[in-house]
Short mmCIF file of C-alpha atoms and ligand atoms in Angstrom, two decimals:
data_model
loop_
_atom_site.label_atom_id
_atom_site.label_comp_id
_atom_site.label_asym_id
_atom_site.label_seq_id
_atom_site.Cartn_x
_atom_site.Cartn_y
_atom_site.Cartn_z
CA MET C 21 -0.07 0.09 -0.06
CA ASN C 22 1.32 3.40 -0.66
CA ILE C 23 0.98 5.34 2.42
CA ARG C 24 1.87 8.65 0.59
CA ALA C 25 -1.00 8.32 -1.59
CA GLN C 26 -3.09 8.63 1.36
CA ALA C 27 -3.90 12.18 2.73
CA THR C 28 -1.42 11.80 5.50
CA PRO C 29 1.26 14.10 6.00
CA ALA C 30 4.90 12.84 5.28
CA LEU C 31 7.30 12.74 7.99
CA THR C 32 9.34 15.84 7.62
CA PRO C 33 10.91 18.57 10.43
CA GLN C 34 7.81 20.64 9.78
CA THR C 35 5.43 17.34 10.34
CA LEU C 36 7.48 15.95 13.39
CA ALA C 37 5.75 18.21 15.79
CA ASN C 38 2.31 17.15 14.99
CA ALA C 39 3.07 13.38 14.96
CA LYS C 40 1.28 11.15 17.82
CA PRO C 41 3.39 11.14 21.23
CA ALA C 42 3.97 7.86 20.56
CA LEU C 43 6.86 8.74 18.27
CA GLN C 44 9.90 9.82 20.06
CA ARG C 45 11.39 12.98 18.73
CA PRO C 46 15.18 13.71 18.13
CA ARG C 47 16.62 14.90 21.69
CA TYR C 48 18.47 17.86 19.78
CA ASP C 49 18.09 20.76 17.50
CA ARG C 50 19.09 19.16 14.29
CA SER C 51 19.59 22.31 12.47
CA LYS C 52 22.56 22.86 14.76
CA THR C 53 24.41 19.57 13.89
CA GLN C 54 27.20 19.55 11.50
CA ILE C 55 28.32 16.63 9.67
CA GLY C 56 31.41 14.69 11.39
CA ILE C 57 30.78 11.35 9.99
CA VAL C 58 30.42 9.90 6.47
CA HIS C 59 29.00 6.19 6.00
CA PHE C 60 29.16 4.19 3.45
CA GLY C 61 25.90 1.66 2.72
CA PRO C 62 22.95 3.36 4.33
CA GLY C 63 20.87 -0.14 4.54
CA ALA C 64 18.53 -1.12 6.88
CA PHE C 65 21.17 -2.12 9.41
CA HIS C 66 23.07 0.87 9.28
CA ARG C 67 20.02 3.18 9.77
CA ALA C 68 18.94 0.92 12.85
CA HIS C 69 22.19 0.13 14.59
CA GLN C 70 25.16 2.99 13.82
CA ALA C 71 22.54 5.77 12.95
CA PHE C 72 21.13 4.94 16.36
CA TYR C 73 24.33 5.59 18.35
CA VAL C 74 25.09 8.46 16.62
CA ASP C 75 21.48 9.95 17.40
CA GLU C 76 22.01 9.44 21.14
CA LEU C 77 25.60 11.06 20.58
CA LEU C 78 24.22 14.22 18.69
CA ALA C 79 22.27 15.02 21.89
CA ILE C 80 25.51 15.33 23.58
CA ASP C 81 27.68 16.52 20.95
CA PRO C 82 26.31 18.19 17.54
CA ARG C 83 29.49 17.74 15.61
CA TRP C 84 28.68 14.16 14.39
CA ALA C 85 26.12 14.23 12.20
CA ILE C 86 26.08 11.61 9.39
CA SER C 87 26.54 12.29 5.58
CA ALA C 88 25.03 8.84 4.04
CA VAL C 89 26.85 7.56 0.77
CA SER C 90 25.22 5.07 -1.41
CA LEU C 91 27.77 3.51 -3.82
CA GLN C 92 24.95 2.05 -6.07
CA SER C 93 21.62 2.92 -5.96
CA SER C 94 19.44 5.63 -5.21
CA GLY C 95 16.51 4.25 -3.39
CA VAL C 96 17.48 5.34 0.14
CA ARG C 97 18.28 8.92 -1.11
CA ASP C 98 14.80 9.14 -2.96
CA ALA C 99 13.12 8.02 0.33
CA LEU C 100 14.51 10.04 2.72
CA LYS C 101 15.32 13.33 0.89
CA PRO C 102 11.58 14.48 0.99
CA GLN C 103 11.93 13.67 4.60
CA ASP C 104 15.17 15.67 4.95
CA GLY C 105 16.86 12.33 6.16
CA LEU C 106 14.22 11.87 8.92
CA TYR C 107 12.97 8.28 9.25
CA THR C 108 11.30 5.97 11.90
CA LEU C 109 13.04 3.17 13.95
CA ALA C 110 10.63 0.69 15.33
CA ILE C 111 12.27 -1.04 18.43
CA LEU C 112 10.43 -4.47 18.09
CA ASP C 113 9.54 -5.68 21.87
CA GLU C 114 6.43 -6.65 23.27
CA ARG C 115 5.28 -3.07 22.85
CA PRO C 116 7.09 -1.70 19.88
CA THR C 117 8.49 1.88 20.34
CA TYR C 118 9.00 4.34 17.62
CA ARG C 119 11.88 7.07 17.06
CA ALA C 120 12.63 9.58 14.80
CA ILE C 121 16.08 9.47 13.79
CA GLY C 122 17.52 12.45 12.70
CA ALA C 123 21.08 11.59 12.73
CA ILE C 124 21.43 11.60 8.86
CA LYS C 125 21.63 14.97 7.40
CA GLU C 126 21.97 13.94 3.80
CA VAL C 127 22.16 10.95 1.42
CA LEU C 128 24.35 11.00 -1.70
CA VAL C 129 24.35 8.85 -4.28
CA ALA C 130 28.07 8.51 -5.39
CA PRO C 131 27.80 7.60 -9.19
CA GLU C 132 25.46 10.65 -9.52
CA ALA C 133 27.73 13.15 -7.86
CA PRO C 134 30.96 11.74 -7.12
CA GLU C 135 32.59 15.05 -6.38
CA ASN C 136 30.02 16.18 -3.48
CA VAL C 137 31.14 12.56 -1.86
CA PHE C 138 34.58 13.76 -2.04
CA THR C 139 33.82 17.39 -0.60
CA ARG C 140 32.26 15.32 2.29
CA LEU C 141 35.10 12.89 2.76
CA VAL C 142 38.18 15.64 2.67
CA ALA C 143 36.60 18.00 4.59
CA PRO C 144 38.47 18.29 7.96
CA SER C 145 35.18 18.16 10.19
CA THR C 146 34.88 14.94 8.71
CA GLN C 147 36.87 12.65 11.40
CA VAL C 148 35.31 9.26 10.79
CA VAL C 149 34.19 6.82 8.00
CA THR C 150 31.71 4.13 9.05
CA ILE C 151 30.81 1.25 6.58
CA THR C 152 28.13 -1.23 5.92
CA VAL C 153 28.57 -2.71 2.40
CA THR C 154 28.09 -6.22 3.19
CA GLU C 155 30.84 -8.48 2.65
CA LYS C 156 30.81 -8.09 -1.03
CA GLY C 157 31.58 -4.59 -0.93
CA TYR C 158 35.10 -5.14 0.08
CA CYS C 159 36.01 -6.88 -3.51
CA LEU C 160 37.73 -9.41 -1.54
CA ASP C 161 39.28 -12.71 -2.53
CA ALA C 162 38.66 -16.30 -0.84
CA THR C 163 41.90 -15.72 1.52
CA GLY C 164 40.19 -12.31 2.62
CA ALA C 165 43.04 -10.37 0.44
CA LEU C 166 42.21 -7.61 -2.34
CA ASN C 167 40.72 -9.53 -5.35
CA ALA C 168 42.80 -7.76 -7.96
CA THR C 169 40.87 -9.45 -10.79
CA HIS C 170 37.82 -7.78 -9.61
CA PRO C 171 36.22 -5.94 -12.49
CA ALA C 172 35.50 -2.77 -10.20
CA ILE C 173 38.59 -2.68 -8.67
CA ARG C 174 40.88 -3.04 -12.30
CA HIS C 175 38.37 0.02 -13.26
CA ASP C 176 39.53 2.23 -10.20
CA TRP C 177 43.33 1.34 -10.79
CA SER C 178 42.70 2.59 -14.10
CA ASN C 179 40.74 5.43 -13.08
CA PRO C 180 41.88 6.23 -9.31
CA THR C 181 40.58 9.76 -9.18
CA GLN C 182 36.81 8.46 -10.37
CA PRO C 183 36.43 5.23 -8.55
CA GLN C 184 33.44 2.86 -8.22
CA THR C 185 34.34 0.81 -5.32
CA LEU C 186 34.84 1.57 -1.46
CA ILE C 187 38.30 0.83 -1.56
CA GLY C 188 38.74 3.39 -4.24
CA TYR C 189 36.93 6.13 -2.58
CA LEU C 190 38.73 5.80 0.61
CA THR C 191 41.81 5.81 -0.92
CA GLU C 192 41.62 8.65 -3.38
CA ALA C 193 39.67 10.59 -0.26
CA LEU C 194 42.94 9.88 1.88
CA ARG C 195 45.10 11.07 -1.02
CA ARG C 196 43.44 14.36 -1.29
CA ARG C 197 43.33 14.91 2.44
CA ARG C 198 47.07 14.16 2.44
CA ALA C 199 47.83 16.44 -0.53
CA ASN C 200 45.84 19.17 1.48
CA GLY C 201 47.77 18.48 4.70
CA THR C 202 44.48 17.37 6.42
CA LYS C 203 44.34 14.68 9.08
CA PRO C 204 43.18 11.30 7.98
CA PHE C 205 39.80 10.18 9.01
CA ALA C 206 39.30 6.84 10.84
CA ALA C 207 38.01 4.05 8.64
CA ILE C 208 35.61 1.87 10.51
CA SER C 209 34.19 -1.39 9.17
CA CYS C 210 30.65 -2.27 10.57
CA ASP C 211 30.18 -5.41 8.49
CA ASN C 212 30.14 -9.03 10.04
CA ILE C 213 33.73 -10.01 8.69
CA THR C 214 36.37 -11.62 10.62
CA ASP C 215 39.16 -9.16 11.39
CA ASN C 216 36.92 -6.32 9.56
CA GLY C 217 39.37 -3.80 10.57
CA LYS C 218 42.56 -5.57 9.47
CA ARG C 219 40.87 -6.76 6.06
CA LEU C 220 39.84 -3.26 4.95
CA ARG C 221 43.15 -1.75 5.98
CA ASN C 222 45.15 -4.63 3.85
CA ALA C 223 42.78 -4.14 0.83
CA VAL C 224 43.28 -0.41 1.21
CA LEU C 225 46.94 -0.80 1.29
CA THR C 226 47.20 -3.35 -1.61
CA TYR C 227 45.10 -0.88 -3.74
CA ALA C 228 47.22 2.01 -2.79
CA GLN C 229 50.64 0.50 -3.37
CA ASP C 230 49.48 0.01 -6.68
CA ILE C 231 49.06 3.82 -7.41
CA ASP C 232 51.07 5.44 -5.13
CA ARG C 233 54.03 3.66 -2.71
CA ASP C 234 54.35 6.99 -0.82
CA LEU C 235 50.63 7.35 -0.41
CA ALA C 236 50.39 3.65 0.96
CA ALA C 237 53.04 4.24 3.44
CA TRP C 238 51.47 7.34 4.78
CA ILE C 239 47.93 5.29 5.16
CA GLU C 240 49.72 2.67 6.80
CA GLY C 241 51.08 4.84 9.38
CA GLU C 242 48.68 7.04 9.91
CA VAL C 243 45.05 5.99 9.22
CA ALA C 244 43.18 3.90 12.09
CA PHE C 245 41.37 0.96 10.88
CA PRO C 246 39.68 -0.29 13.97
CA ARG C 247 38.32 -3.63 14.44
CA THR C 248 34.52 -3.97 15.13
CA MET C 249 32.14 -5.76 16.13
CA VAL C 250 28.24 -5.03 15.66
CA ASP C 251 24.81 -6.51 16.82
CA SER C 252 21.28 -6.09 16.15
CA ILE C 253 18.86 -8.39 14.36
CA THR C 254 17.42 -5.95 11.98
CA PRO C 255 14.64 -7.31 9.69
CA ALA C 256 14.33 -5.82 6.19
CA THR C 257 11.33 -3.25 6.05
CA ASP C 258 8.30 -4.25 4.41
CA ASP C 259 5.04 -2.45 3.93
CA ALA C 260 3.51 -4.10 7.19
CA LEU C 261 6.13 -1.97 9.25
CA ARG C 262 5.03 1.41 7.13
CA GLU C 263 1.74 0.50 8.27
CA ARG C 264 2.49 0.07 11.79
CA ALA C 265 4.82 2.92 11.62
CA HIS C 266 2.21 5.43 10.07
CA ALA C 267 -0.66 3.97 12.65
CA ALA C 268 1.66 4.52 15.46
CA THR C 269 2.97 8.16 14.74
CA ALA C 270 -0.08 9.54 12.07
CA LEU C 271 3.11 10.40 9.70
CA ALA C 272 3.82 8.53 6.39
CA ASP C 273 7.51 7.29 6.49
CA ALA C 274 8.65 6.15 3.25
CA TRP C 275 11.26 3.83 4.74
CA PRO C 276 11.17 3.09 8.24
CA VAL C 277 13.18 0.35 9.47
CA GLN C 278 12.94 -2.04 12.51
CA ARG C 279 15.21 -3.94 14.82
CA GLU C 280 15.07 -5.67 18.27
CA ALA C 281 15.66 -4.00 21.54
CA PHE C 282 19.11 -5.52 21.79
CA THR C 283 22.25 -3.79 20.53
CA GLN C 284 25.77 -4.11 20.86
CA TRP C 285 28.66 -2.30 18.92
CA VAL C 286 32.35 -3.03 20.09
CA ILE C 287 34.95 -0.87 18.76
CA GLU C 288 38.54 -1.32 19.15
CA ASP C 289 40.30 1.12 21.38
CA VAL C 290 42.44 3.18 19.29
CA PRO C 291 43.36 6.80 18.77
CA GLY C 292 41.68 8.53 16.47
CA LEU C 293 38.09 7.29 16.77
CA GLY C 294 36.40 11.02 16.77
CA PRO C 295 33.47 11.12 19.40
CA ASP C 296 33.59 9.31 22.76
CA TRP C 297 31.76 6.42 21.81
CA THR C 298 31.39 5.29 25.12
CA ARG C 299 28.80 7.96 26.23
CA VAL C 300 26.30 6.26 24.05
CA GLY C 301 26.96 2.38 25.28
CA VAL C 302 29.40 1.65 22.60
CA THR C 303 32.41 -0.65 24.43
CA LEU C 304 35.86 0.39 23.45
CA THR C 305 38.48 -2.60 23.87
CA ALA C 306 41.81 -4.00 22.51
CA ASN C 307 40.04 -7.44 22.88
CA VAL C 308 37.56 -7.15 19.73
CA ALA C 309 38.44 -10.00 18.47
CA ALA C 310 36.86 -12.14 21.56
CA HIS C 311 33.91 -10.45 20.99
CA GLU C 312 33.47 -10.85 16.99
CA ARG C 313 34.61 -14.57 16.88
CA ALA C 314 31.50 -15.35 19.67
CA LYS C 315 29.11 -13.32 17.60
CA LEU C 316 30.03 -14.12 14.44
CA ARG C 317 30.13 -17.82 15.05
CA LEU C 318 27.56 -18.29 17.45
CA LEU C 319 25.06 -15.66 16.40
CA ASN C 320 25.64 -15.85 12.65
CA GLY C 321 26.73 -19.32 12.30
CA ALA C 322 23.56 -20.54 13.86
CA HIS C 323 21.64 -17.82 11.80
CA SER C 324 22.70 -19.46 8.54
CA SER C 325 22.32 -22.85 9.65
CA LEU C 326 18.68 -22.27 10.94
CA ALA C 327 17.98 -20.24 7.83
CA TYR C 328 18.92 -23.02 5.29
CA LEU C 329 17.32 -26.03 7.53
CA GLY C 330 14.47 -23.98 8.37
CA LEU C 331 13.70 -22.70 4.56
CA LEU C 332 14.16 -26.47 3.54
CA LYS C 333 11.68 -27.26 6.41
CA GLY C 334 9.13 -24.75 4.70
CA TYR C 335 9.60 -22.12 7.37
CA GLU C 336 9.42 -18.36 6.79
CA THR C 337 10.51 -16.67 9.65
CA VAL C 338 13.37 -17.17 12.20
CA ALA C 339 10.59 -17.41 15.39
CA ASP C 340 8.72 -20.04 13.11
CA ALA C 341 11.71 -21.93 12.62
CA MET C 342 12.45 -22.30 16.29
CA ARG C 343 8.82 -23.30 16.91
CA ASP C 344 10.15 -26.62 15.38
CA LYS C 345 11.33 -28.36 18.66
CA THR C 346 13.60 -30.69 16.69
CA LEU C 347 15.13 -27.89 14.78
CA ALA C 348 15.57 -25.62 17.57
CA ALA C 349 17.25 -28.52 19.69
CA PHE C 350 19.58 -29.03 16.77
CA ILE C 351 20.71 -25.45 16.83
CA LYS C 352 21.07 -25.55 20.51
CA SER C 353 23.17 -28.67 20.40
CA LEU C 354 25.42 -27.19 17.43
CA MET C 355 25.86 -23.63 19.51
CA LEU C 356 26.86 -25.49 22.50
CA GLU C 357 28.67 -28.81 21.76
CA ASP C 358 30.05 -27.77 18.21
CA ILE C 359 30.58 -23.87 17.84
CA ALA C 360 31.21 -22.87 21.74
CA PRO C 361 34.56 -25.19 21.91
CA THR C 362 35.78 -22.92 19.37
CA VAL C 363 35.30 -19.72 21.01
CA ARG C 364 37.40 -17.84 23.18
CA PRO C 365 34.97 -15.58 24.84
CA PRO C 366 35.87 -12.30 26.67
CA LYS C 367 36.28 -13.21 30.17
CA GLU C 368 33.41 -10.97 31.16
CA LEU C 369 31.19 -13.20 28.69
CA ASP C 370 29.22 -16.22 30.31
CA LEU C 371 29.10 -18.37 27.21
CA HIS C 372 26.20 -20.26 28.11
CA ALA C 373 24.17 -17.51 29.12
CA TYR C 374 25.21 -15.50 25.89
CA ILE C 375 23.87 -18.74 23.76
CA ASP C 376 20.51 -18.74 25.83
CA GLY C 377 20.26 -15.05 25.12
CA ILE C 378 20.80 -15.51 21.11
CA LEU C 379 18.12 -18.52 21.55
CA ALA C 380 15.81 -16.08 23.06
CA ARG C 381 16.49 -13.65 20.64
CA PHE C 382 15.89 -16.04 17.78
CA ARG C 383 12.51 -17.08 19.37
CA ASN C 384 11.46 -13.17 19.68
CA PRO C 385 7.88 -13.36 18.34
CA ALA C 386 7.82 -9.47 18.07
CA VAL C 387 10.95 -9.85 15.08
CA ARG C 388 9.64 -11.29 12.16
CA HIS C 389 12.94 -12.05 10.25
CA LEU C 390 12.81 -13.88 7.17
CA LEU C 391 14.89 -16.93 6.81
CA SER C 392 15.18 -16.04 3.05
CA GLN C 393 16.90 -12.65 4.14
CA ILE C 394 19.48 -14.44 6.20
CA ALA C 395 19.83 -16.86 3.13
CA TRP C 396 21.08 -14.01 1.15
CA ASP C 397 24.82 -13.99 -0.02
CA GLY C 398 25.43 -17.27 1.33
CA SER C 399 28.97 -17.50 -0.42
CA GLN C 400 29.94 -14.71 1.15
CA LYS C 401 28.67 -15.31 4.96
CA LEU C 402 29.48 -18.93 5.26
CA PRO C 403 33.30 -18.67 5.22
CA PHE C 404 33.14 -16.37 8.25
CA ARG C 405 30.20 -18.00 9.95
CA LEU C 406 30.78 -21.80 9.61
CA MET C 407 34.04 -22.69 7.48
CA GLY C 408 36.26 -21.86 10.19
CA THR C 409 34.37 -23.51 12.75
CA ILE C 410 34.46 -26.58 10.72
CA ALA C 411 38.13 -26.02 10.05
CA ASP C 412 39.09 -25.70 13.87
CA ASN C 413 36.89 -28.96 14.87
CA LEU C 414 38.62 -31.09 11.89
CA ILE C 415 42.08 -30.09 13.76
CA SER C 416 40.97 -30.38 17.58
CA GLY C 417 38.94 -33.57 16.74
CA GLY C 418 35.44 -31.52 17.64
CA ARG C 419 32.16 -32.80 15.91
CA VAL C 420 31.61 -31.44 12.42
CA ASP C 421 28.60 -33.44 11.36
CA ARG C 422 26.10 -30.85 12.31
CA LEU C 423 28.33 -27.97 11.03
CA CYS C 424 28.05 -30.00 7.61
CA LEU C 425 24.57 -30.41 7.72
CA ALA C 426 24.07 -26.97 7.72
CA VAL C 427 26.66 -26.26 4.73
CA ALA C 428 24.90 -29.22 2.84
CA ALA C 429 21.29 -27.39 3.68
CA TRP C 430 22.75 -24.19 1.90
CA MET C 431 23.89 -26.45 -1.03
CA HIS C 432 20.10 -27.79 -1.19
CA PHE C 433 18.56 -24.48 -0.79
CA THR C 434 20.73 -23.31 -4.03
CA ARG C 435 19.31 -26.50 -5.92
CA ARG C 436 15.87 -25.76 -5.02
CA GLN C 437 15.75 -21.97 -5.60
CA VAL C 438 17.25 -22.94 -9.20
CA ASP C 439 15.23 -25.81 -9.85
CA ALA C 440 11.78 -23.46 -9.17
CA GLY C 441 13.38 -20.53 -11.20
CA ARG C 442 13.81 -18.52 -8.21
CA THR C 443 16.59 -15.88 -8.06
CA LEU C 444 19.98 -16.76 -6.26
CA VAL C 445 20.63 -13.29 -4.38
CA ASP C 446 24.14 -14.02 -4.03
CA PRO C 447 27.19 -12.70 -5.80
CA LEU C 448 28.27 -15.87 -6.90
CA SER C 449 24.41 -16.91 -8.36
CA SER C 450 26.05 -17.84 -11.75
CA ALA C 451 28.68 -20.45 -10.22
CA MET C 452 26.24 -21.67 -7.60
CA GLY C 453 23.48 -22.04 -10.35
CA ARG C 454 25.90 -24.55 -12.50
CA CYS C 455 26.57 -26.42 -9.43
CA ALA C 456 22.88 -26.78 -8.52
CA ARG C 457 22.21 -28.05 -12.23
CA VAL C 458 24.34 -30.97 -11.76
CA ARG C 459 22.61 -34.31 -11.68
CA ALA C 460 24.76 -37.08 -10.60
CA ASP C 461 25.42 -39.11 -6.90
CA ALA C 462 25.97 -37.04 -4.12
CA ALA C 463 29.61 -37.32 -3.96
CA THR C 464 29.78 -35.60 -7.52
CA GLU C 465 27.21 -33.03 -6.60
CA VAL C 466 29.03 -32.03 -3.68
CA ALA C 467 32.34 -32.17 -5.53
CA GLN C 468 30.79 -29.61 -7.88
CA TYR C 469 29.66 -27.06 -5.06
CA LEU C 470 33.74 -27.73 -3.52
CA THR C 471 35.32 -26.12 -6.96
CA LEU C 472 33.82 -22.48 -5.29
CA THR C 473 37.25 -21.68 -3.78
CA GLU C 474 35.53 -18.59 -2.51
CA VAL C 475 32.95 -20.41 0.00
CA PHE C 476 35.65 -23.35 0.92
CA PRO C 477 38.77 -22.91 2.03
CA ALA C 478 41.72 -24.83 0.50
CA THR C 479 42.23 -26.86 3.67
CA LEU C 480 38.90 -28.14 3.66
CA ILE C 481 38.62 -28.84 0.00
CA GLY C 482 41.73 -31.12 0.47
CA ASN C 483 40.32 -32.62 3.82
CA SER C 484 38.93 -36.16 3.00
CA GLU C 485 37.07 -36.05 6.33
CA PHE C 486 35.43 -32.89 5.65
CA ARG C 487 34.14 -34.45 2.12
CA THR C 488 32.92 -37.51 3.50
CA HIS C 489 31.24 -35.71 6.46
CA LEU C 490 29.81 -33.04 3.83
CA THR C 491 28.77 -35.77 1.23
CA ASP C 492 27.02 -37.92 4.07
CA ALA C 493 25.04 -34.68 5.02
CA TYR C 494 23.86 -33.68 1.68
CA ALA C 495 22.81 -37.22 1.11
CA SER C 496 20.67 -37.25 3.98
CA LEU C 497 19.25 -34.15 2.97
CA ARG C 498 18.14 -35.19 -0.40
C1 CS2 Q 503 21.93 -12.00 9.73
C2 CS2 Q 503 22.75 -10.57 10.37
O1 CS2 Q 503 21.01 -11.83 7.54
C3 CS2 Q 503 21.84 -12.07 8.32
O2 CS2 Q 503 22.79 -12.74 7.68
O3 CS2 Q 503 22.64 -13.14 10.18
O4 CS2 Q 503 22.13 -9.74 9.55
C4 CS2 Q 503 22.12 -10.71 11.68
O5 CS2 Q 503 20.98 -10.57 11.81
C5 CS2 Q 503 23.04 -9.69 12.47
O6 CS2 Q 503 24.54 -9.79 12.05
C6 CS2 Q 503 22.74 -9.61 13.97
O7 CS2 Q 503 23.71 -8.97 14.66
#
């Protein structure tokens, strides 16, 4: 339903005062905020997570408003520009709450006006760049290094002042800042990638070295690329949310976002992070790795396992799948017995309580999280979420059969999608489609998937114990 078509005022700074009291207003004067952060990838997760923290921050310090940059599409800009960047954040609990987020001052579409993006990136007032471009946005190869054969990276190397990629934009912006004598910004990856700060840093350094070795050396010595862990379950926006937000606020919001009440942001404690993030509940620590490993392997590993197994059983949402006692028990055992032993949690984290908390979050009936959304981009997610755990268990003698069942479920999911003529949302959809079309015995079909070296590390491809467990799991799901 197009809510805008009704005689309902749209959410704007002017109409905000007339919204129902249920809509929490920004606790600061937006007209007095200045842009101090550039964000790449203004998707739902950024707007529900980092922008929420910044909205809290602006009530303390007006220097940290966001200029959001989309590297591809204009959808978010088209939706938020008429709203002057305002949007509704629905916090999904037994009684949902609604909050007008004012942290985003503008949304730029890089291909339309790249120099506007660079103006923001090069401004001395911009001290922080945050990033949620999803795993595929970094243009990395199977080893986590910059993919030098990636067409967009090849383009940027040939046109370094007119880039298309995140890596290209960051490098060119840093080149201009260095040329102007401006201190660098901190580049803060907020994507679900193992050691995200280091992988981003290495990708930028590899890219920069091919352009200007002195620039690369300056970046290496001067630019902070802190590691982070981010967490909040953020279902994609749908018309049901637009209608709920409209009913609760009496305003029409073209693109509200929603998330669970739980949110966590852990950033590596290094100099030059811009604002005092701890004032809004962000954890600064030297030991991000422990938080990240626990979250990526336990929450995200369980999420992907539940998604593919749940979809094969015909469920639609995470909560639906968790109501299946067999599946819920499987996921709990997978987490407690197969994944937890590979996690070295922060000393302050009670792992069992953490796992129970994740399972409770999965069961939350107020959060309608589509399994099909989690199933997107499996080729980019599984290496971080399951393959490392499998590799560790093969070395330690831990169980891999249940982990392999999850991987086999991903394979069968791709086959079902292809057989049904449904879209495979994945950067490797073509290669995965070729695997899915093979009709042979289980071992042969599995061997075809094992040619996907972006998904399966060489150590697993060459491991006969892994191949046996994976083939058995695959055959059991046929
Ligand atoms: C989910 C994540 O869609 C997915 O792949 O597993 O977005 C998950 O909801 C977040 O990482 C939770 O913090």
